[in-house]
Amino acid sequence: MTQLKCASRTLDLSRVQVMGILNVTPDSFSDGGHLYRASKLSVEQALVHAAAMLSDGASMIDVGGESTRPGAAPVSVQEELDRVIPVIERLTAELDVVVSVDTSAPEVMREAAAAGAGLINDVRSLAREGALEAVAKTDLPVCLMHMQGVSPATMQLAPSYEDILAEVSDFLSRQVARCVTAGIARERIVLDPGFGFGKTLEHNLTLLRRMNELDALGLPLLVGTSRKSMIGQALGREVDSRLAGSLATVALAVERGGRIIRVHDVAATVDVVRMTEAVLYGCEQEQA
């Protein structure tokens, strides 16, 4: 699958696409809610930040109103709606970019689709009641993620696998079948291995090392390792010093089949993605 229809826009997945992260939460693990605090959820500030990521080479912006860091407090549906819908409306109206909504709530999925979102990104893989039906009715593509554990609040308590690649692959395969049965076409599905979600450092490293084995699922892979604890644990770096480690995982992810790379640091990531593609496929694609 090389084309992903995202509402009024289409993504060319013959090249790796970079998704910029736009958190509108007060407790984001990566930036401490800087955007939230600085702007008090200012839609203008969110627009400026998104436009900067677009200028740096992002083709997608992922808007999230609920923190999914380990131990994060739950957020009400109304609060999540208040955070993300005005931002999605503004971004889709003013920027030529695919806007994704990072949510597990069916109410937010429906409202985000109506506001112009082009993709639904659910870390809970449509597990909440009504989420599967909500996505089926939107006609939008959806990203299904693997997470061991009931929720982000408890996912890191005691992650355990006998064979992490086999178990991640089996989980994602079952979720795809569930979606297809509900009327969501395979052409609308993207898969996320779920780095950092119910996984130890060794689990994450093994998953990245063997990620090419997920090609057997036959669907595009979205990879999100940016600034995550796996990098901090491997290198002994705090969140604001994890760029080099993040970029190393990006190059490896692209080489192992990642088609969408979700990151905080867009400009540096785009350079790594394009350079990796140049090595893998030659200068003709790199210059396209």
XYZ file of C-alpha atoms in Angstrom:
288
model
C 0.000 0.000 0.000
C 1.644 3.231 -1.146
C -1.274 5.678 -0.916
C -3.146 6.479 2.296
C -6.342 8.482 1.811
C -6.678 10.930 4.731
C -9.977 12.802 4.230
C -9.260 15.475 1.597
C -5.515 14.725 1.444
C -3.488 11.705 0.359
C -0.184 10.535 1.823
C 2.412 8.986 -0.473
C 3.841 6.131 1.560
C 6.336 5.197 -1.118
C 8.440 7.711 0.810
C 8.710 7.874 4.575
C 6.473 10.561 6.059
C 7.325 12.529 9.210
C 4.597 13.208 11.761
C 5.159 16.131 14.125
C 3.837 15.828 17.677
C 1.579 18.612 18.958
C 0.681 17.970 22.583
C -2.012 20.193 24.075
C -1.747 18.723 27.551
C -0.354 20.076 30.831
C 1.600 16.887 31.600
C 3.320 15.771 28.410
C 6.339 13.642 29.334
C 8.553 15.197 26.662
C 8.068 18.911 27.136
C 6.455 19.199 30.546
C 3.395 20.795 28.997
C 5.369 23.826 27.828
C 2.968 24.643 25.001
C -0.017 24.191 27.299
C 1.391 26.457 30.007
C 2.831 29.060 27.706
C -0.342 29.505 25.707
C -3.084 28.364 28.072
C -4.234 26.224 25.171
C -3.958 29.136 22.763
C -5.043 27.963 19.334
C -2.809 30.651 17.839
C 0.266 29.238 19.568
C -0.629 25.729 18.459
C -0.957 26.990 14.882
C 2.474 28.662 15.045
C 4.069 25.477 16.379
C 2.372 23.302 13.758
C 3.344 25.690 10.954
C 6.958 25.549 12.109
C 6.927 21.752 11.996
C 5.372 21.871 8.526
C 8.115 24.249 7.406
C 10.698 21.842 8.827
C 9.357 19.061 6.622
C 6.504 17.383 8.492
C 3.635 16.141 6.339
C 1.485 15.175 9.316
C 0.664 16.806 12.666
C -0.534 14.585 15.511
C -2.726 16.505 17.965
C -3.173 14.951 21.393
C -5.178 16.131 24.376
C -4.523 13.221 26.754
C -1.110 12.346 28.125
C -0.235 8.665 27.665
C 2.937 8.653 29.748
C 3.117 5.920 32.421
C 1.014 6.898 35.438
C -0.707 9.803 33.679
C -3.991 10.956 35.193
C -7.122 10.308 33.127
C -8.833 13.201 31.392
C -12.564 13.704 30.868
C -13.975 13.481 27.362
C -15.163 17.089 27.539
C -11.733 18.329 28.579
C -10.116 16.401 25.745
C -12.635 17.841 23.275
C -11.979 21.356 24.560
C -8.256 20.887 24.097
C -8.083 19.340 20.638
C -11.098 20.301 18.519
C -10.384 24.060 18.195
C -6.773 23.226 17.284
C -7.781 20.668 14.659
C -10.286 23.087 13.125
C -7.650 25.810 12.830
C -4.896 23.582 11.503
C -7.040 21.939 8.831
C -8.381 25.313 7.735
C -5.002 27.056 7.408
C -2.285 24.460 6.766
C -1.739 22.012 3.923
C -1.006 19.065 6.191
C -2.665 15.854 7.331
C -3.890 16.370 10.886
C -4.061 13.267 13.039
C -5.905 13.055 16.357
C -4.256 11.033 19.120
C -7.268 9.764 21.069
C -9.040 6.665 22.363
C -12.417 8.314 22.979
C -15.133 7.646 20.362
C -16.686 11.064 21.034
C -13.375 12.768 20.232
C -12.911 10.613 17.135
C -16.284 11.686 15.747
C -15.806 15.380 16.532
C -12.238 15.378 15.204
C -13.389 13.820 11.930
C -16.069 16.501 11.613
C -13.427 19.160 12.339
C -11.254 17.962 9.445
C -8.877 15.402 10.941
C -7.409 12.996 8.399
C -6.313 10.105 10.616
C -7.219 8.611 14.002
C -4.283 7.451 16.117
C -5.362 5.262 19.042
C -2.829 3.863 21.515
C -5.571 1.585 22.890
C -6.266 0.059 19.470
C -9.999 0.876 19.537
C -10.548 -0.963 22.829
C -12.938 1.571 24.363
C -16.628 0.918 23.958
C -17.906 2.522 20.767
C -14.454 3.345 19.343
C -14.513 0.654 16.662
C -17.936 1.753 15.445
C -16.949 5.412 15.553
C -13.932 4.864 13.307
C -15.905 2.676 10.905
C -18.373 5.505 10.376
C -15.755 8.234 9.827
C -14.221 6.601 6.726
C -10.829 7.824 8.005
C -7.676 5.717 8.279
C -6.754 4.518 11.749
C -3.483 3.643 13.449
C -3.714 0.603 15.733
C -1.011 0.354 18.395
C 0.228 -2.534 20.496
C 0.228 -1.954 24.245
C 0.664 -4.604 26.910
C -1.525 -3.774 29.902
C -4.964 -2.289 30.360
C -3.994 1.364 30.043
C -0.990 3.732 29.944
C -1.431 4.254 33.696
C -0.545 0.602 34.416
C 1.297 -0.599 31.319
C 4.795 -0.457 32.858
C 4.016 -2.325 36.096
C 5.350 -5.715 34.981
C 5.661 -6.133 31.199
C 6.513 -9.698 30.216
C 6.812 -11.570 26.897
C 7.951 -14.995 25.779
C 8.537 -13.760 22.215
C 7.853 -10.066 21.838
C 7.802 -10.012 18.030
C 5.415 -12.935 17.803
C 3.119 -11.491 20.463
C 3.082 -7.974 19.004
C 2.451 -9.380 15.530
C -0.345 -11.644 16.766
C -2.019 -8.789 18.645
C -1.898 -6.454 15.655
C -3.130 -9.171 13.306
C -6.136 -9.789 15.550
C -6.896 -6.068 15.716
C -6.774 -5.794 11.925
C -9.203 -8.706 11.589
C -11.501 -7.089 14.140
C -11.487 -3.831 12.174
C -12.121 -5.503 8.836
C -15.076 -7.369 10.333
C -16.468 -4.025 11.526
C -16.260 -2.582 8.006
C -12.883 -0.785 8.168
C -11.008 -1.606 4.969
C -7.414 -2.851 5.251
C -6.397 0.100 3.084
C -7.394 2.358 5.976
C -5.194 0.672 8.588
C -1.729 1.651 9.851
C 0.082 -0.297 12.576
C 2.261 0.906 15.463
C 4.461 -1.612 17.361
C 4.064 0.511 20.485
C 7.589 1.330 21.596
C 7.535 2.190 25.291
C 3.998 0.952 25.876
C 4.160 -2.016 28.242
C 7.757 -2.881 27.387
C 11.098 -2.936 29.189
C 14.278 -1.535 27.651
C 15.273 -4.972 26.370
C 11.803 -5.493 24.901
C 12.033 -2.181 23.049
C 15.529 -2.879 21.728
C 14.527 -6.341 20.527
C 11.392 -4.956 18.906
C 13.391 -2.363 16.978
C 16.117 -4.862 16.052
C 13.570 -7.290 14.585
C 10.963 -4.790 13.389
C 11.332 -5.840 9.753
C 9.577 -9.090 10.713
C 6.347 -7.098 11.004
C 6.438 -6.611 7.224
C 4.576 -9.914 7.057
C 1.455 -8.070 8.247
C 1.423 -6.214 4.929
C 0.435 -2.806 6.330
C 2.304 0.489 6.837
C 4.155 0.878 10.129
C 4.109 4.024 12.240
C 7.054 4.288 14.632
C 7.259 6.534 17.681
C 10.503 6.391 19.681
C 11.118 10.135 20.004
C 12.647 11.107 23.385
C 11.255 7.969 25.021
C 12.558 6.337 28.186
C 14.173 3.524 26.184
C 16.662 6.120 24.936
C 17.140 7.600 28.386
C 17.758 4.139 29.859
C 20.142 3.053 27.115
C 22.187 6.262 27.156
C 21.633 7.677 30.631
C 20.081 10.848 29.189
C 17.299 13.070 30.483
C 14.384 13.933 28.182
C 15.922 17.148 26.838
C 19.174 15.362 25.894
C 17.781 12.472 23.854
C 17.885 13.904 20.322
C 20.922 11.946 19.115
C 19.531 8.696 20.484
C 16.141 9.421 18.947
C 17.709 10.030 15.543
C 19.611 6.748 15.724
C 16.342 4.891 16.277
C 14.770 6.777 13.353
C 17.474 5.613 10.932
C 17.081 2.041 12.141
C 13.286 2.230 11.922
C 13.380 3.520 8.339
C 15.832 0.767 7.342
C 13.498 -1.792 8.935
C 10.361 -0.671 7.131
C 8.845 2.251 9.057
C 6.700 4.445 6.773
C 5.529 7.116 9.225
C 7.905 8.458 11.883
C 6.283 10.300 14.813
C 8.657 12.815 16.420
C 9.124 16.016 18.379
C 12.264 17.203 16.525
C 11.059 17.457 12.936
C 13.903 19.202 11.078
C 16.655 16.881 12.296
C 14.442 13.839 11.779
C 13.621 14.779 8.178
C 17.358 14.993 7.415
C 17.961 11.557 8.918
C 14.990 10.053 7.075
C 16.017 11.465 3.690
C 19.674 10.517 4.162
C 18.688 6.987 5.162
C 16.432 6.745 2.100
C 19.274 8.003 -0.103
C 21.541 5.241 1.153
C 18.842 2.581 0.817
C 17.305 3.615 -2.493
C 19.688 6.054 -4.175
C 19.741 9.783 -4.810
C 16.873 9.748 -7.311
C 14.303 9.139 -4.589
C 16.094 11.418 -2.132
C 15.779 14.314 -4.596
C 12.194 13.536 -5.646
